[in-house]
Amino acid sequence: HVFAEKIANISKENGISCLPAKVFNNSAIQEVDGCFFFIYDWFEGKTLLQEDLTIEICEIIAEQLAKIHNIDFSNLIKETTLHYSFNQIDWELYLNKLENINAKDLLKLNIEKFKILEKESIESLKKISNINVISHRDLDIKNVLCNNTIPMIIDWESAGLVNPVMELIDTAWNFSGGANSFDKDKFTAFVEAYKQNGGNTDNFDIALKADFKAKFGWLEYNLKRACQIECSDEEEKILGENEVIRTIDEINKFNYYSKFMKG
């Protein structure tokens, strides 16, 4: 959290519309009677909803993302690391362990296609894994408050190293409706606004393929929950099963719509 707040503060200093924790006595963490707090300025805004995602909002967020990617965070590089996984998922392990029939049938239906997609994704990720910047890393609609068309980027706790074009693709996907209601025009407007504000989209097609690896990583995390690997909580198991079904659907839709995504 302390590292993330450093990133948020530097971002604000560089003109990013964001809410970092306030700093007192050279620290973002404040202690009162053994309890620790972050203190933020009040911002009168609302969380964005799917119906709020206009082309104008897409262009505003794209501008902010491009500016974040061009901030010089070199003095913080030594404080963070990024490790990509190039390991392939043991798909049969999870297929055999899954108890939820709907999740099991859905995985079985997609398993051969996913094996191919994952292998292609790993090869693409290897090509761009050394191209990274420090950024927000979780810039989706839940982390933007809006007052009319003024955005305020919040919740920087995931901030760190990321491939900029992969983050561009993920953010543009989210702000153009994602799996629920993908809008090609909004996606295109987002990418164009990113480029117009200094964002670099070199290696776009490679990053698009590489991005599947992150989605498969999230799927595997939830397969482990659903199979009660590394967890024994029944409620978490059910959450995992539901997320497996949702994530498989999103991967398939992302795969389908990726043909309409251009850098």
JSON list of C-alpha atoms in Angstrom, two decimals, residues 81-88 121-135 137 160-168 170 206-207 210-215 217:
[
{"chain": "A", "resi": 81, "resn": "THR", "atom": "CA", "xyz": [9.42, -6.62, -9.48]},
{"chain": "A", "resi": 82, "resn": "LEU", "atom": "CA", "xyz": [7.25, -8.46, -11.98]},
{"chain": "A", "resi": 83, "resn": "HIS", "atom": "CA", "xyz": [7.35, -12.20, -12.58]},
{"chain": "A", "resi": 84, "resn": "TYR", "atom": "CA", "xyz": [5.41, -13.58, -15.54]},
{"chain": "A", "resi": 85, "resn": "SER", "atom": "CA", "xyz": [4.44, -17.25, -15.46]},
{"chain": "A", "resi": 86, "resn": "PHE", "atom": "CA", "xyz": [5.22, -19.21, -18.60]},
{"chain": "A", "resi": 87, "resn": "ASN", "atom": "CA", "xyz": [3.98, -22.50, -17.15]},
{"chain": "A", "resi": 88, "resn": "GLN", "atom": "CA", "xyz": [1.12, -24.28, -18.87]},
{"chain": "A", "resi": 121, "resn": "SER", "atom": "CA", "xyz": [-0.28, -16.76, -25.48]},
{"chain": "A", "resi": 122, "resn": "ILE", "atom": "CA", "xyz": [2.85, -17.95, -23.68]},
{"chain": "A", "resi": 123, "resn": "GLU", "atom": "CA", "xyz": [4.94, -17.62, -26.85]},
{"chain": "A", "resi": 124, "resn": "SER", "atom": "CA", "xyz": [3.63, -14.08, -27.37]},
{"chain": "A", "resi": 125, "resn": "LEU", "atom": "CA", "xyz": [4.20, -13.12, -23.73]},
{"chain": "A", "resi": 126, "resn": "LYS", "atom": "CA", "xyz": [7.83, -14.22, -23.94]},
{"chain": "A", "resi": 127, "resn": "LYS", "atom": "CA", "xyz": [8.38, -11.70, -26.75]},
{"chain": "A", "resi": 128, "resn": "ILE", "atom": "CA", "xyz": [7.20, -8.68, -24.73]},
{"chain": "A", "resi": 129, "resn": "SER", "atom": "CA", "xyz": [7.77, -9.71, -21.10]},
{"chain": "A", "resi": 130, "resn": "ASN", "atom": "CA", "xyz": [10.73, -7.30, -20.78]},
{"chain": "A", "resi": 131, "resn": "ILE", "atom": "CA", "xyz": [8.70, -4.25, -21.92]},
{"chain": "A", "resi": 132, "resn": "ASN", "atom": "CA", "xyz": [7.07, -2.86, -18.80]},
{"chain": "A", "resi": 133, "resn": "VAL", "atom": "CA", "xyz": [6.10, 0.42, -17.12]},
{"chain": "A", "resi": 134, "resn": "ILE", "atom": "CA", "xyz": [4.81, 1.29, -13.67]},
{"chain": "A", "resi": 135, "resn": "SER", "atom": "CA", "xyz": [1.07, 1.89, -13.79]},
{"chain": "A", "resi": 137, "resn": "ARG", "atom": "CA", "xyz": [-2.88, -2.15, -13.16]},
{"chain": "A", "resi": 160, "resn": "GLY", "atom": "CA", "xyz": [3.22, -1.78, -10.16]},
{"chain": "A", "resi": 161, "resn": "LEU", "atom": "CA", "xyz": [4.98, -3.02, -13.28]},
{"chain": "A", "resi": 162, "resn": "VAL", "atom": "CA", "xyz": [2.90, -4.03, -16.29]},
{"chain": "A", "resi": 163, "resn": "ASN", "atom": "CA", "xyz": [3.24, -4.29, -20.04]},
{"chain": "A", "resi": 164, "resn": "PRO", "atom": "CA", "xyz": [1.70, -1.01, -21.24]},
{"chain": "A", "resi": 165, "resn": "VAL", "atom": "CA", "xyz": [-0.03, -2.38, -24.33]},
{"chain": "A", "resi": 166, "resn": "MET", "atom": "CA", "xyz": [-1.52, -5.30, -22.39]},
{"chain": "A", "resi": 167, "resn": "GLU", "atom": "CA", "xyz": [-2.87, -2.81, -19.86]},
{"chain": "A", "resi": 168, "resn": "LEU", "atom": "CA", "xyz": [-4.21, -0.67, -22.71]},
{"chain": "A", "resi": 170, "resn": "ASP", "atom": "CA", "xyz": [-7.51, -4.72, -20.80]},
{"chain": "A", "resi": 206, "resn": "ILE", "atom": "CA", "xyz": [1.52, -9.70, -29.85]},
{"chain": "A", "resi": 207, "resn": "ALA", "atom": "CA", "xyz": [0.17, -8.11, -26.66]},
{"chain": "A", "resi": 210, "resn": "ALA", "atom": "CA", "xyz": [-0.20, -12.45, -24.66]},
{"chain": "A", "resi": 211, "resn": "ASP", "atom": "CA", "xyz": [-3.15, -11.03, -22.73]},
{"chain": "A", "resi": 212, "resn": "PHE", "atom": "CA", "xyz": [-4.88, -14.41, -22.78]},
{"chain": "A", "resi": 213, "resn": "LYS", "atom": "CA", "xyz": [-2.25, -15.73, -20.35]},
{"chain": "A", "resi": 214, "resn": "ALA", "atom": "CA", "xyz": [-3.45, -13.31, -17.65]},
{"chain": "A", "resi": 215, "resn": "LYS", "atom": "CA", "xyz": [-7.04, -14.39, -18.25]},
{"chain": "A", "resi": 217, "resn": "GLY", "atom": "CA", "xyz": [-4.20, -17.24, -14.80]}
]
